[in-house]
Coordinates of C-alpha atoms and ligand atoms in Angstrom, one line a residue:
M698 CA 91.5 212.3 99.1
H699 CA 89.7 209.0 99.5
T700 CA 89.3 206.6 96.8
F701 CA 86.1 206.5 94.8
E702 CA 84.5 204.8 91.6
F703 CA 84.1 207.2 88.7
I704 CA 81.0 206.5 86.4
R705 CA 80.1 208.1 83.0
P706 CA 76.4 207.3 82.4
K707 CA 75.2 207.1 78.7
D708 CA 72.0 209.1 79.3
P709 CA 70.1 210.8 82.1
A710 CA 68.0 207.6 82.9
A711 CA 71.2 205.8 83.7
A712 CA 72.5 208.6 85.8
V713 CA 69.3 208.7 87.8
A714 CA 69.3 204.8 88.3
T715 CA 72.8 204.7 89.7
A716 CA 72.1 207.7 91.9
A717 CA 68.9 206.2 93.2
Q718 CA 71.0 203.5 95.0
A719 CA 72.4 206.2 97.4
K720 CA 71.2 206.4 101.1
T721 CA 70.6 210.1 100.9
A722 CA 70.9 213.1 98.5
Q723 CA 71.9 215.4 101.4
Q724 CA 75.0 215.8 103.3
G725 CA 77.2 212.8 103.2
A726 CA 75.6 211.2 100.2
D727 CA 77.5 208.1 99.1
V728 CA 76.7 208.6 95.5
R729 CA 77.1 212.2 94.0
F730 CA 76.8 213.7 90.4
V731 CA 79.7 215.8 89.6
A732 CA 79.4 218.6 87.1
G733 CA 82.2 221.5 87.1
G734 CA 83.4 220.1 90.4
T735 CA 84.4 223.4 91.9
T736 CA 82.3 222.9 94.9
L737 CA 82.3 219.1 95.3
I738 CA 85.9 218.3 94.6
D739 CA 87.0 221.0 97.0
L740 CA 84.9 219.5 99.7
M741 CA 86.2 216.0 98.9
K742 CA 89.8 217.3 99.4
L743 CA 88.8 218.5 102.8
N744 CA 87.1 215.1 103.5
V745 CA 83.8 217.0 104.2
E746 CA 82.2 214.8 101.3
T747 CA 83.5 211.3 100.9
P748 CA 81.2 209.9 98.2
A749 CA 82.1 206.2 97.1
R750 CA 80.7 206.9 93.5
L751 CA 80.9 210.0 91.4
I752 CA 78.6 210.2 88.4
D753 CA 80.2 212.5 85.8
I754 CA 77.2 214.3 84.1
N755 CA 79.2 216.4 81.8
R756 CA 78.5 214.3 78.7
L757 CA 74.8 214.4 79.2
P758 CA 72.9 216.5 76.8
L759 CA 71.9 219.0 79.5
D760 CA 73.8 222.2 78.5
K761 CA 71.4 224.0 76.2
I762 CA 70.1 227.6 76.7
E763 CA 67.0 228.0 74.7
A764 CA 63.6 229.8 74.5
T765 CA 60.4 228.1 75.8
P766 CA 57.4 228.2 73.8
D767 CA 55.7 230.6 76.4
G768 CA 58.6 233.1 75.7
G769 CA 60.5 232.2 78.9
L770 CA 64.0 230.5 79.0
K771 CA 65.2 227.0 79.6
I772 CA 68.5 226.5 81.0
G773 CA 70.3 223.2 80.9
A774 CA 71.7 221.9 84.2
T775 CA 75.2 221.7 82.9
A776 CA 75.3 225.2 81.1
R777 CA 78.3 227.0 82.3
N778 CA 77.8 230.0 84.4
S779 CA 79.9 232.1 82.0
D780 CA 77.9 230.8 79.0
L781 CA 74.7 231.8 80.8
A782 CA 75.9 235.2 81.8
H783 CA 77.1 236.1 78.4
H784 CA 73.9 234.7 76.6
P785 CA 72.4 237.4 74.5
T786 CA 68.8 236.6 75.7
V787 CA 70.0 236.6 79.5
Q788 CA 71.8 240.0 79.1
R789 CA 68.7 241.5 77.2
D790 CA 65.9 240.2 79.2
Y791 CA 67.3 238.7 82.5
A792 CA 70.1 241.2 83.1
V793 CA 69.8 240.7 86.8
L794 CA 71.0 236.9 86.3
S795 CA 73.7 237.9 84.3
Q796 CA 74.9 240.6 86.7
A797 CA 74.7 238.1 89.6
L798 CA 76.6 235.5 87.7
L799 CA 79.4 237.9 86.8
S800 CA 79.9 239.1 90.2
G801 CA 80.4 235.5 91.5
A802 CA 84.0 233.8 91.8
T803 CA 86.4 234.3 89.0
A804 CA 86.4 233.9 85.1
Q805 CA 88.1 230.6 85.5
L806 CA 85.7 229.3 88.0
R807 CA 82.6 230.5 86.1
N808 CA 83.9 228.6 83.0
M809 CA 83.6 225.4 85.0
A810 CA 80.7 226.0 87.4
T811 CA 77.3 224.9 86.0
T812 CA 73.8 226.0 86.7
A813 CA 72.7 222.9 88.8
G814 CA 76.2 222.9 90.6
N815 CA 75.7 226.5 91.5
L816 CA 72.1 225.8 93.0
L817 CA 73.7 223.2 95.1
Q818 CA 76.8 224.8 96.3
R819 CA 77.5 224.8 100.0
T820 CA 77.9 227.2 102.8
R821 CA 81.3 228.8 103.3
C822 CA 81.0 228.5 107.1
V823 CA 84.5 227.7 108.3
Y824 CA 83.4 225.0 110.7
F825 CA 81.6 223.0 108.1
R826 CA 84.6 223.0 106.0
D827 CA 86.9 221.8 108.8
T828 CA 86.4 218.2 109.9
A829 CA 88.5 218.7 113.2
M830 CA 85.5 220.9 114.5
P831 CA 81.9 220.0 115.3
C832 CA 79.1 221.0 112.9
N833 CA 75.5 220.1 112.9
K834 CA 75.2 220.4 109.3
R835 CA 78.2 218.1 108.5
E836 CA 77.6 215.6 111.5
P837 CA 74.2 216.1 113.1
G838 CA 74.0 216.4 116.8
T839 CA 77.5 217.6 117.3
G840 CA 76.7 221.2 117.8
C841 CA 77.1 224.6 116.2
P842 CA 80.5 226.5 117.2
A843 CA 79.7 229.4 114.9
I844 CA 76.9 230.6 117.2
T845 CA 79.5 231.5 119.8
G846 CA 82.5 231.7 117.4
S847 CA 83.3 233.0 114.0
N848 CA 79.9 234.3 112.5
R849 CA 80.7 237.5 110.8
T850 CA 79.8 236.2 107.4
L851 CA 76.9 234.0 108.5
A852 CA 73.1 234.4 108.1
I853 CA 70.7 236.8 109.9
L854 CA 67.5 235.5 108.3
G855 CA 65.9 232.0 108.4
T856 CA 68.5 230.5 111.0
S857 CA 67.8 228.1 113.8
E858 CA 69.5 227.4 117.1
H859 CA 71.2 224.5 115.2
C860 CA 72.6 226.3 112.3
I861 CA 73.2 229.8 111.2
A862 CA 75.1 229.1 108.0
S863 CA 74.5 231.5 105.0
N864 CA 73.6 230.5 101.6
P865 CA 76.6 231.8 99.5
S866 CA 75.2 231.8 95.9
D867 CA 74.7 234.9 93.8
M868 CA 73.0 233.4 90.8
C869 CA 70.3 231.9 93.2
V870 CA 69.6 235.3 94.5
A871 CA 68.7 236.5 90.9
M872 CA 66.7 233.4 90.2
A873 CA 64.7 233.8 93.2
A874 CA 63.8 237.3 92.1
L875 CA 63.0 236.0 88.6
E876 CA 60.9 233.2 90.2
A877 CA 62.8 230.3 88.5
T878 CA 61.5 226.7 88.4
I879 CA 63.8 223.8 89.0
H880 CA 63.1 220.7 86.9
I881 CA 64.2 217.3 88.4
Q882 CA 64.4 213.8 86.8
G883 CA 64.0 211.3 89.6
A884 CA 63.6 207.6 90.3
K885 CA 59.6 208.1 90.4
G886 CA 59.6 210.5 87.2
T887 CA 59.9 214.1 86.6
R888 CA 58.7 217.0 88.7
A889 CA 59.0 220.9 88.7
V890 CA 59.7 222.7 92.0
P891 CA 59.6 226.6 92.2
I892 CA 62.8 227.8 93.6
G893 CA 60.9 229.2 96.7
D894 CA 60.1 225.6 97.6
F895 CA 63.4 224.0 96.8
Y896 CA 65.6 225.0 99.6
L897 CA 64.8 223.9 103.3
L898 CA 65.5 226.1 106.4
P899 CA 67.9 224.5 108.8
G900 CA 65.4 224.0 111.6
N901 CA 66.4 220.8 113.6
T902 CA 67.9 219.3 110.4
P903 CA 70.5 221.5 108.9
D904 CA 72.1 218.6 107.2
R905 CA 69.1 218.6 104.8
E906 CA 69.2 221.5 102.5
T907 CA 66.9 220.9 99.7
V908 CA 63.9 218.6 98.7
L909 CA 66.2 216.4 96.6
E910 CA 65.9 212.7 97.1
P911 CA 68.3 209.9 96.0
G912 CA 68.6 209.6 92.2
D913 CA 67.2 213.2 91.8
L914 CA 69.0 214.9 88.8
I915 CA 68.4 218.4 88.0
T916 CA 67.9 218.6 84.4
H917 CA 67.1 222.2 83.6
V918 CA 65.8 225.4 85.1
T919 CA 63.2 227.5 83.5
L920 CA 62.5 231.4 83.9
P921 CA 59.0 232.9 83.1
P922 CA 58.8 235.4 80.2
P923 CA 60.2 238.6 81.0
R924 CA 57.9 241.5 82.2
S925 CA 57.9 244.3 79.6
G926 CA 59.0 247.6 81.2
S927 CA 60.7 245.8 84.3
K928 CA 64.0 247.1 85.5
Q929 CA 66.6 244.6 87.0
V930 CA 69.7 245.1 89.2
Y931 CA 71.9 242.9 91.2
L932 CA 73.8 244.6 93.8
K933 CA 76.7 242.7 95.9
L934 CA 78.4 244.1 98.8
R935 CA 81.6 242.4 99.8
D936 CA 85.0 242.7 101.7
R937 CA 86.9 243.2 98.3
A938 CA 85.8 243.8 94.8
S939 CA 86.4 240.4 93.2
Y940 CA 86.7 236.7 94.1
E941 CA 84.7 237.3 97.3
F942 CA 81.3 236.1 98.4
A943 CA 78.5 238.5 99.4
L944 CA 78.2 240.0 102.8
A945 CA 74.8 241.3 101.6
S946 CA 73.4 241.4 98.2
A947 CA 70.1 242.4 96.6
A948 CA 68.4 241.4 93.3
V949 CA 65.6 243.5 92.3
V950 CA 63.2 243.2 89.4
I951 CA 60.7 246.3 89.5
T952 CA 58.0 247.8 87.4
V953 CA 57.2 251.5 87.8
A954 CA 54.4 253.3 85.9
G955 CA 53.5 256.9 86.4
G956 CA 55.9 257.2 89.2
N957 CA 54.4 254.2 91.4
V958 CA 55.7 250.9 91.7
T959 CA 53.3 248.5 90.1
R960 CA 55.3 245.2 90.6
A961 CA 58.4 244.3 92.7
R962 CA 60.4 241.2 93.3
I963 CA 63.2 241.4 95.8
A964 CA 65.6 238.9 97.0
L965 CA 68.7 239.0 99.2
G966 CA 72.0 237.1 99.3
G967 CA 74.7 236.8 101.9
V968 CA 72.2 237.2 104.9
G969 CA 69.8 234.4 104.5
A970 CA 70.0 230.7 105.3
K971 CA 68.8 230.2 101.8
P972 CA 68.4 232.6 98.8
W973 CA 66.0 235.0 100.5
R974 CA 63.1 236.3 98.7
S975 CA 61.3 239.0 100.6
P976 CA 57.5 239.3 100.1
E977 CA 57.3 241.7 103.0
S978 CA 59.5 244.3 101.2
E979 CA 57.6 243.7 97.9
A980 CA 54.3 244.3 99.6
A981 CA 55.6 247.3 101.2
L982 CA 56.7 248.9 97.7
V983 CA 53.8 247.9 95.4
G984 CA 51.3 250.8 95.0
Q985 CA 53.7 253.3 96.6
A986 CA 55.6 256.1 94.8
A987 CA 59.2 255.1 93.7
S988 CA 61.1 257.3 96.2
D989 CA 64.2 256.9 98.3
A990 CA 61.8 257.1 101.5
N991 CA 59.6 254.3 100.2
F992 CA 62.7 252.2 99.2
R993 CA 64.0 252.5 102.7
K994 CA 60.7 251.4 104.2
A995 CA 60.8 248.2 102.0
A996 CA 64.4 247.6 103.2
E997 CA 63.2 247.9 106.8
A998 CA 60.5 245.4 106.1
A999 CA 62.8 242.8 104.6
L1000 CA 65.0 243.0 107.7
R1001 CA 62.2 243.1 110.3
D1002 CA 62.9 239.5 111.6
A1003 CA 66.6 239.5 111.4
K1004 CA 68.5 237.7 114.2
P1005 CA 71.9 238.8 114.4
Q1006 CA 74.8 236.9 116.0
S1007 CA 77.9 238.3 117.9
E1008 CA 79.8 239.4 114.9
N1009 CA 77.2 240.1 112.2
R1010 CA 74.9 242.7 113.5
F1011 CA 76.4 245.1 110.8
K1012 CA 74.7 243.1 108.1
I1013 CA 71.4 244.3 109.1
E1014 CA 72.1 248.0 108.1
L1015 CA 74.3 246.8 105.2
A1016 CA 71.5 244.8 103.7
K1017 CA 69.0 247.6 104.2
R1018 CA 71.4 250.0 102.3
C1019 CA 71.8 247.4 99.6
I1020 CA 68.2 247.0 98.9
T1021 CA 67.6 250.6 99.1
H1022 CA 70.6 251.4 96.7
A1023 CA 69.6 248.5 94.2
L1024 CA 66.1 250.0 94.0
K1025 CA 67.5 253.3 93.3
M1026 CA 69.8 252.1 90.7
A1027 CA 67.0 250.1 89.0
T1028 CA 64.6 252.9 88.9
T1029 CA 66.9 255.6 87.8
A1030 CA 68.9 253.4 85.2
Ligands
LIG991 C1 87.2 230.1 95.2 C2 85.8 230.1 94.9 C3 85.1 231.3 95.0 C4 83.7 231.3 94.6 N1 83.1 232.6 94.6 C5 81.7 232.5 94.4 C6 81.0 233.8 94.5 O1 81.5 234.9 94.6 N2 79.5 233.6 94.2 C7 79.1 232.4 94.0 O2 77.9 232.4 93.8 N3 79.7 231.3 94.0 C8 81.0 231.3 94.2 N4 81.7 230.2 94.2 C9 80.9 229.0 94.1 C10 80.9 228.3 92.7 O3 79.8 229.3 92.1 C11 80.3 227.0 92.8 O4 81.4 226.3 93.3 C12 79.8 226.5 91.5 O5 78.7 227.2 91.0 C13 79.3 224.9 91.5 O6 79.1 224.5 90.3 P1 79.7 223.1 89.9 O7 79.2 222.8 88.4 O8 81.3 223.2 89.8 O9 79.3 222.1 91.0 P2 79.8 220.6 91.4 O10 80.9 220.9 92.5 O11 80.1 219.8 90.2 O12 78.5 220.2 92.3 C14 78.1 220.9 93.4 C15 76.9 220.1 93.9 O13 75.9 219.9 92.9 C16 75.5 218.5 92.7 N5 75.0 218.6 91.4 C17 75.7 219.1 90.3 N6 75.0 219.0 89.3 C18 73.8 218.3 89.6 C19 72.6 218.0 88.9 N7 72.4 218.1 87.6 N8 71.6 217.3 89.5 C20 71.7 217.1 90.9 N9 72.9 217.5 91.6 C21 73.9 218.1 90.9 C22 76.8 217.9 93.0 O14 76.5 216.4 93.3 C23 77.4 218.5 94.3 O15 76.7 218.0 95.4 C24 83.1 230.1 94.4 C25 83.8 228.8 94.4 C26 85.1 228.9 94.7 C27 86.0 227.5 94.7
LIG992 S1 76.6 227.5 111.2 FE1 75.8 225.6 110.3 S2 77.5 225.0 109.0 FE2 78.4 226.4 110.4 S3 79.1 225.3 112.3 FE3 77.0 225.8 112.7 S4 75.9 224.0 112.0 FE4 77.8 223.9 110.9

């Protein structure tokens, strides 16, 4: 691994000031925050990331999980995935988030991984992680070998001719369905970004993945108050039962009254270039009877614009069945 300077800032403002000296907050950033290190250190060992400076944020006071005055939840950026998954309020009111977190990685990794680090984990595309190969995300303009190569696990929604990488996170799928807001402290002050606006689609610039700018420190994430009577499920389909990323997953938060769906939030994992909320499937469900046939119609709507590659056409039907089954599980639980 290359050499780098290791910095322990005394407070968030000092961390932001140092990070603001970076040329970019995107791929290839010369200054990086490090939290659990389970994404970043891996990528540094592979020389995919070679920051000159690492800012350790683990000692900053950003690890609390607490109620907000409006009845929602505030989750600190360095709250560990395991602490969040097992938090009583999360288990009671945001079960979809707890289930998604516990379906990810391993107990050891979840003990290290943080909320902000999980939001910013990188694609598992094999070409991205191999510096001997071209990759538009890692080195803009070099090409995308995945389009004609190994693409079984990659995305079918939101891709471009320049990148078909899938976002690998489970947590973010649940947060998309829960309509989380990401809070950022930057060189120009603080701002709050809804999760739906936080990630960028690859388009012509797959090296730009989020709206983050140099200096931007994620301080916390908020969730709106839970909807009374809503049912929540996270269903993850993968090649083996543990220690594996999703081929397709679905987070559903649904309310049914008198047999009809009154509200639905549906997000998909494993198939999108970003955590994939599906307003199309939500619109197809609201006002309809909570029936298997209508769940399938919602799933069809979610995958209508899917663009499969040579090895991942199977994901279309897999994702449809995943949504249908998750809705059935939620409404019969
Ligand atoms: C073997 C393995 C299996 C895995 N399986 C799964 C899985 O099944 N499902 C799943 O969802 N995930 C999985 N993961 C990914 C894991 O969830 C992430 O690695 C983890 O969540 C990243 O968190 P971290 O705190 O370790 O991030 P770090 O590695 O510390 O940081 C990741 C990125 O976030 C940035 N960052 C961190 N904190 C902040 C902040 N506060 N503000 C701004 N930027 C910040 C860093 O600069 C870095 O770019 C797996 C990982 C491994 C190694
Ligand atoms: S899919 Fe994206 S990450 Fe993978 S090789 Fe192509 S450009 Fe790189």
